[in-house]
mmCIF file of C-alpha atoms in Angstrom:
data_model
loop_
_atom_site.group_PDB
_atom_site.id
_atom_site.type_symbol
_atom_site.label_atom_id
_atom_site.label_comp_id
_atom_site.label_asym_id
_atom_site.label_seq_id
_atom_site.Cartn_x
_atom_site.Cartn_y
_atom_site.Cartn_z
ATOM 1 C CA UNK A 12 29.649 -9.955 6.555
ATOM 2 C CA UNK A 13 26.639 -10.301 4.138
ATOM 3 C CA UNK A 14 24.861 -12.413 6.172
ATOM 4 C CA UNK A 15 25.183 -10.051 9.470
ATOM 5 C CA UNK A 16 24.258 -7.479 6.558
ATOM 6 C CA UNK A 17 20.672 -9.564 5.585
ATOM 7 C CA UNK A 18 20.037 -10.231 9.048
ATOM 8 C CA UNK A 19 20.413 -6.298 9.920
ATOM 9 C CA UNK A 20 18.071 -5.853 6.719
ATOM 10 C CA UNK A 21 15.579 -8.494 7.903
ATOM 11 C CA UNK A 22 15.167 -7.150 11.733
ATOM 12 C CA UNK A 23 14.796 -3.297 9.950
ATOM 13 C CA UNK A 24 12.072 -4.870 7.549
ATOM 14 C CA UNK A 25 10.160 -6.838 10.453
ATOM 15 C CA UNK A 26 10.208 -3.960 12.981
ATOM 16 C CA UNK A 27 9.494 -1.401 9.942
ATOM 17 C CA UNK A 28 6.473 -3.651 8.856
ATOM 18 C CA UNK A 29 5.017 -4.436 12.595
ATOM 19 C CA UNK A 30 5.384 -0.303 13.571
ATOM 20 C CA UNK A 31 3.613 0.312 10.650
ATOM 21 C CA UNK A 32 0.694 -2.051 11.054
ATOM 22 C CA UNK A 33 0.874 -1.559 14.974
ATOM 23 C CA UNK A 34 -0.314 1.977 14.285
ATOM 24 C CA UNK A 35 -1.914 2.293 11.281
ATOM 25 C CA UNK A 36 -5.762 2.473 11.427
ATOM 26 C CA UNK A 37 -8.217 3.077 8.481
ATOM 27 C CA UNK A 38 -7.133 0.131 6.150
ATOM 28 C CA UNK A 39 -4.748 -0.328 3.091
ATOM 29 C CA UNK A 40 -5.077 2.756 1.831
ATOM 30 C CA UNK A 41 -3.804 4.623 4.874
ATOM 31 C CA UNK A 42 -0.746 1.762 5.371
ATOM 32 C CA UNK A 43 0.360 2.694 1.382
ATOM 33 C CA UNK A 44 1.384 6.789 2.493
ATOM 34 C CA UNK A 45 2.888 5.449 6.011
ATOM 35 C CA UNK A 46 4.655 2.784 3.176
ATOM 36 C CA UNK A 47 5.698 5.572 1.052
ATOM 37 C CA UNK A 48 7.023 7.315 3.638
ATOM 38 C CA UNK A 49 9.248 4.208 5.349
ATOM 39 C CA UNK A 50 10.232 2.683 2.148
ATOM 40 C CA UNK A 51 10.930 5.783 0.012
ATOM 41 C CA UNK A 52 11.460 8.452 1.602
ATOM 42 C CA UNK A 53 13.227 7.588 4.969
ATOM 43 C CA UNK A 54 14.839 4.327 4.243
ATOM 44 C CA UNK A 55 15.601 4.599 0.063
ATOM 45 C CA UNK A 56 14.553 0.649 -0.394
ATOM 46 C CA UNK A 57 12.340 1.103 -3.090
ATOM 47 C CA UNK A 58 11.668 4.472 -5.436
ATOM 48 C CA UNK A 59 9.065 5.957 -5.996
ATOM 49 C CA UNK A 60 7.609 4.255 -9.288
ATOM 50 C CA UNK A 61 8.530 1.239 -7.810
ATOM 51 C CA UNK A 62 5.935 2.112 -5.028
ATOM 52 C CA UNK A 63 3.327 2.948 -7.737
ATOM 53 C CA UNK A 64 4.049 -0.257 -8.852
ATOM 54 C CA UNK A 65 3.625 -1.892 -5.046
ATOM 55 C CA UNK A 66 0.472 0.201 -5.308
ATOM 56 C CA UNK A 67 -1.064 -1.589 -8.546
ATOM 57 C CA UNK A 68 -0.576 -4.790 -7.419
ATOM 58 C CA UNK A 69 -1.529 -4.462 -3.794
ATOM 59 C CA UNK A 70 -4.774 -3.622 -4.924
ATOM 60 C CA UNK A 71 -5.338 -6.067 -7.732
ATOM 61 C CA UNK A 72 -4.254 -8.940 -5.560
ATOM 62 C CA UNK A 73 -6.844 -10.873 -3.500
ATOM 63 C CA UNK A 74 -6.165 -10.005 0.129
ATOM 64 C CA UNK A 75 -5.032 -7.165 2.330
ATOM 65 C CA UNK A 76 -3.327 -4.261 0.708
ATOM 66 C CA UNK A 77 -0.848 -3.809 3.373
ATOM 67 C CA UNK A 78 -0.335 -7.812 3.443
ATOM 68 C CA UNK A 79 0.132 -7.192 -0.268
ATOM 69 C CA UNK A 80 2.380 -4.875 -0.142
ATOM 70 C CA UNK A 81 4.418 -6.368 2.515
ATOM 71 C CA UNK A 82 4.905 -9.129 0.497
ATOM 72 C CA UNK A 83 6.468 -6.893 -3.018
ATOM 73 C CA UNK A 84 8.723 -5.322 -1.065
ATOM 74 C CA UNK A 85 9.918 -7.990 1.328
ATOM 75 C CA UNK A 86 10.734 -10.444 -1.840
ATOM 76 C CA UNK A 87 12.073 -8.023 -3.741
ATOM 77 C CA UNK A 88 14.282 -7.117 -0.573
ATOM 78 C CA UNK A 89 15.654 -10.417 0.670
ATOM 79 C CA UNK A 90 13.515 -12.889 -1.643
ATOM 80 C CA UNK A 91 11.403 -15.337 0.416
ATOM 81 C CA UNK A 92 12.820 -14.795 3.790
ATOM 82 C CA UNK A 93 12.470 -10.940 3.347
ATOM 83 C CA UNK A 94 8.609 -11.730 2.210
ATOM 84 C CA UNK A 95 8.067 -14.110 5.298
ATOM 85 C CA UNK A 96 9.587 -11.832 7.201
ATOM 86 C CA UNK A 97 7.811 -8.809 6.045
ATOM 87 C CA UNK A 98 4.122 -10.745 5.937
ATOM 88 C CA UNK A 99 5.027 -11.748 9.852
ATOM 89 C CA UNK A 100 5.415 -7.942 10.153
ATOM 90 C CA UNK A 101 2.312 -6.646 8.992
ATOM 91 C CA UNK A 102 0.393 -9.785 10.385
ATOM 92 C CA UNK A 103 1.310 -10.148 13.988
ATOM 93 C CA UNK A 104 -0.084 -6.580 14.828
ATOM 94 C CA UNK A 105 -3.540 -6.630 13.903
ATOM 95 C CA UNK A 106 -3.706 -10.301 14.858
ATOM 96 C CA UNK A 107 -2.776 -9.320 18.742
ATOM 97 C CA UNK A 108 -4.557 -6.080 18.836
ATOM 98 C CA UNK A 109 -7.667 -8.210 17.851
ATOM 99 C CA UNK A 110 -6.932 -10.858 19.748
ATOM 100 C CA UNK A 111 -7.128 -9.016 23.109
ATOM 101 C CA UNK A 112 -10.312 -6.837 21.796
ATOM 102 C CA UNK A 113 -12.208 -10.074 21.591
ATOM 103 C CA UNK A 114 -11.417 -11.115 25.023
ATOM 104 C CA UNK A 115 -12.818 -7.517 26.155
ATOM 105 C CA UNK A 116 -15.275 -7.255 23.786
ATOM 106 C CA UNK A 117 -18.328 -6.527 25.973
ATOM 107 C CA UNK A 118 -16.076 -3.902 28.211
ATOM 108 C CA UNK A 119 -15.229 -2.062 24.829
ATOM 109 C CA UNK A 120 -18.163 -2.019 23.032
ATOM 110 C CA UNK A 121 -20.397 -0.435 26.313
ATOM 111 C CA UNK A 122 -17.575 2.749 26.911
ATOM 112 C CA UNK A 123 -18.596 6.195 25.270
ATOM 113 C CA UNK A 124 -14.569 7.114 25.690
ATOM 114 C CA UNK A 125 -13.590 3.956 22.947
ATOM 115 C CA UNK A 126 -16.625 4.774 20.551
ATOM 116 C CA UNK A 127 -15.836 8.722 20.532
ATOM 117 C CA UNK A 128 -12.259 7.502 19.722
ATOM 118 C CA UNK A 129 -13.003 5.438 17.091
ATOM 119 C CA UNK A 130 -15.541 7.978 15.094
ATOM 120 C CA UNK A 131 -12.805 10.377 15.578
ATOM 121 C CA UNK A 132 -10.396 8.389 13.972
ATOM 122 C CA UNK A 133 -12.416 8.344 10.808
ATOM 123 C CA UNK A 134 -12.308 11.658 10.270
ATOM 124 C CA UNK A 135 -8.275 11.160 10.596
ATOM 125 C CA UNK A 136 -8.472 8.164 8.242
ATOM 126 C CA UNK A 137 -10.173 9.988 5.271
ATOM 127 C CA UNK A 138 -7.339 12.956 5.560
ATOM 128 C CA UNK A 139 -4.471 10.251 5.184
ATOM 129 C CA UNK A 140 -6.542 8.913 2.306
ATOM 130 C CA UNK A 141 -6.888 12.302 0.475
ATOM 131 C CA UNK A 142 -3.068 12.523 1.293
ATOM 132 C CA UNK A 143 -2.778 9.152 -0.523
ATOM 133 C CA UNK A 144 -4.210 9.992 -3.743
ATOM 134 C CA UNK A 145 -2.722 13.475 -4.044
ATOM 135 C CA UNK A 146 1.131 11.993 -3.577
ATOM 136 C CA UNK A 147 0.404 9.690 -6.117
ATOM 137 C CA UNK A 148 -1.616 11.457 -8.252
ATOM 138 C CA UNK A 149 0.976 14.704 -8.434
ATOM 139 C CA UNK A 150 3.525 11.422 -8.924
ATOM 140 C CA UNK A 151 1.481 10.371 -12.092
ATOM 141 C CA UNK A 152 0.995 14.101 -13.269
ATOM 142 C CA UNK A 153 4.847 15.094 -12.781
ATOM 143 C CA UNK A 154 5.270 12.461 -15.737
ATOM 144 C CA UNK A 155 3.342 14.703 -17.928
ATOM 145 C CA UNK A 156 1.971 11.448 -19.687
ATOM 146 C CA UNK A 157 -1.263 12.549 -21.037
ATOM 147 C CA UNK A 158 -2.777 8.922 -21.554
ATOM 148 C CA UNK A 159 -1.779 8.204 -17.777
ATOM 149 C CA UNK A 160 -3.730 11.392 -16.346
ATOM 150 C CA UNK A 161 -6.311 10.792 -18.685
ATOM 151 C CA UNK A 162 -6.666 7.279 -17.550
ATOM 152 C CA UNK A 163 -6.529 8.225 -14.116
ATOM 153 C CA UNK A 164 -9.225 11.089 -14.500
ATOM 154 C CA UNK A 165 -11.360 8.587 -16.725
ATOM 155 C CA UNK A 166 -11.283 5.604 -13.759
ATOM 156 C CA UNK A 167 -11.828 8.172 -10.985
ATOM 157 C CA UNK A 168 -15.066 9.162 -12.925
ATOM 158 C CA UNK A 169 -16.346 6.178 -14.162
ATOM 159 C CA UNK A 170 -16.249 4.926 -10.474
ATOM 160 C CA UNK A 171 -17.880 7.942 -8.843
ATOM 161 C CA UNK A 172 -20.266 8.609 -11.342
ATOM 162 C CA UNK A 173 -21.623 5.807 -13.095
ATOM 163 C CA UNK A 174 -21.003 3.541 -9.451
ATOM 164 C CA UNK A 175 -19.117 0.654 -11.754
ATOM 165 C CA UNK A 176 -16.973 -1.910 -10.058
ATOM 166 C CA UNK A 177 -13.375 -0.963 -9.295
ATOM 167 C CA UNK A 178 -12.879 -4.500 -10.391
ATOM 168 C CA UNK A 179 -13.411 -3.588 -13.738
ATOM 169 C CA UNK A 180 -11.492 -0.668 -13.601
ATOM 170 C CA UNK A 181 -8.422 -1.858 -12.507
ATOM 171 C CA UNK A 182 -9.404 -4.950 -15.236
ATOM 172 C CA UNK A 183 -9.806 -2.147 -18.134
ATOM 173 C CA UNK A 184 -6.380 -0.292 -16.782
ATOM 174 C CA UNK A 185 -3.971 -3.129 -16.327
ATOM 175 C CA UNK A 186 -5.299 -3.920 -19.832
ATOM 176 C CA UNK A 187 -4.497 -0.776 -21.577
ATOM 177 C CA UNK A 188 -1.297 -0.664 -19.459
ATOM 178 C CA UNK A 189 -0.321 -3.997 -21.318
ATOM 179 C CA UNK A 190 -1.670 -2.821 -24.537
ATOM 180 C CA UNK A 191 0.458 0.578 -24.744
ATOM 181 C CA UNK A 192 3.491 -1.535 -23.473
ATOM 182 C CA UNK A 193 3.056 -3.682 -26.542
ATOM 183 C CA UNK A 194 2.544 -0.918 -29.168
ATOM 184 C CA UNK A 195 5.806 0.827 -27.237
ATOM 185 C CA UNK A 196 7.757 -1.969 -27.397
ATOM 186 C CA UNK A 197 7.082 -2.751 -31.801
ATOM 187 C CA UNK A 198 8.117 0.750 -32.154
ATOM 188 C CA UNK A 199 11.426 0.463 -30.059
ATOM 189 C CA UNK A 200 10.552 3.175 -27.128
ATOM 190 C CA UNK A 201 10.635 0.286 -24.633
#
């Protein structure tokens, strides 16, 4: 029975995974809300801190966000089989959709139709992005930790205004993440 049980959960991972990166255009941020939505909302695997989690170390791991995040929540689903599966998921899309846009290349790239598409799309892309950082922003500010919307208020500026590396924010975060989980943790709150 568990094993018809994993194999259920594997198939709903591997389609959930290849819908979402069948139809998701814009880049990792935009897969993270369609993510959210799957994993949290509509299917329960995962809560919602544990997706601000995903989040954190999509984006701080080299490669793909949505590869990234395929992989934390296939492991921590069905281990390596559910990561395999999930990375197969989110790979096989993209790689096909590509794959037949480089045979046609020359047929594509010469139609007004495809090009008025595609800059349409980008207009789509940067409302699913605002979407992303308002759910987890409001997720961050429900909390009512001041150091966290500080933090988050602090990186946003220092990024748009002063133009500094995100690499070095995310560097300078995960560091005073560590650092208050210390300090918590010698006075007992953790």
């Amino acid at each position: 029975m568990k094993e018809k049980n994993n194999v259920h959960l594997l198939r709903s991972l591997f389609l959930s995974t290849f819908y979402l990166s069948a139809f998701t255009f814009g880049g990792g941020y935009v897969i993270v809300t369609l993510m959210k939505r799957k994993f949290v909302d509509e299917l329960h695997w995962i809560d919602e801190d544990e997706m601000l989690d995903l989040v954190a170390i999509a984006q701080s791991a080299p490669g793909a966000i949505a590869v990234n995040g395929a992989i934390v929540v296939g492991y921590k689903l069905a281990g390596v089989t559910g990561l395999l599966t999930a990375v197969l998921g989110t790979v096989l899309p993209p790689f096909l959709i590509l794959s037949v846009i480089s045979v046609c290349y020359e047929a594509f790239r010469s139609m007004t139709l495809i090009a008025l598409m595609l800059e349409g799309m980008q207009a789509g892309v940067g409302a699913v992005i605002a979407s992303v950082v308002w759910d987890m922003g409001s997720g961050i500010t429900k909390e009512k930790d001041t150091v966290s919307i500080l933090v988050m208020i602090a990186a946003f500026a220092v990024s748009m205004i002063f133009n500094i590396n995100v690499i070095f924010i995310i560097l300078a975060a995960g560091i005073l993440g560590f650092v208050r989980t210390m300090l918590r943790r010698r006075r007992g709150q953790v």
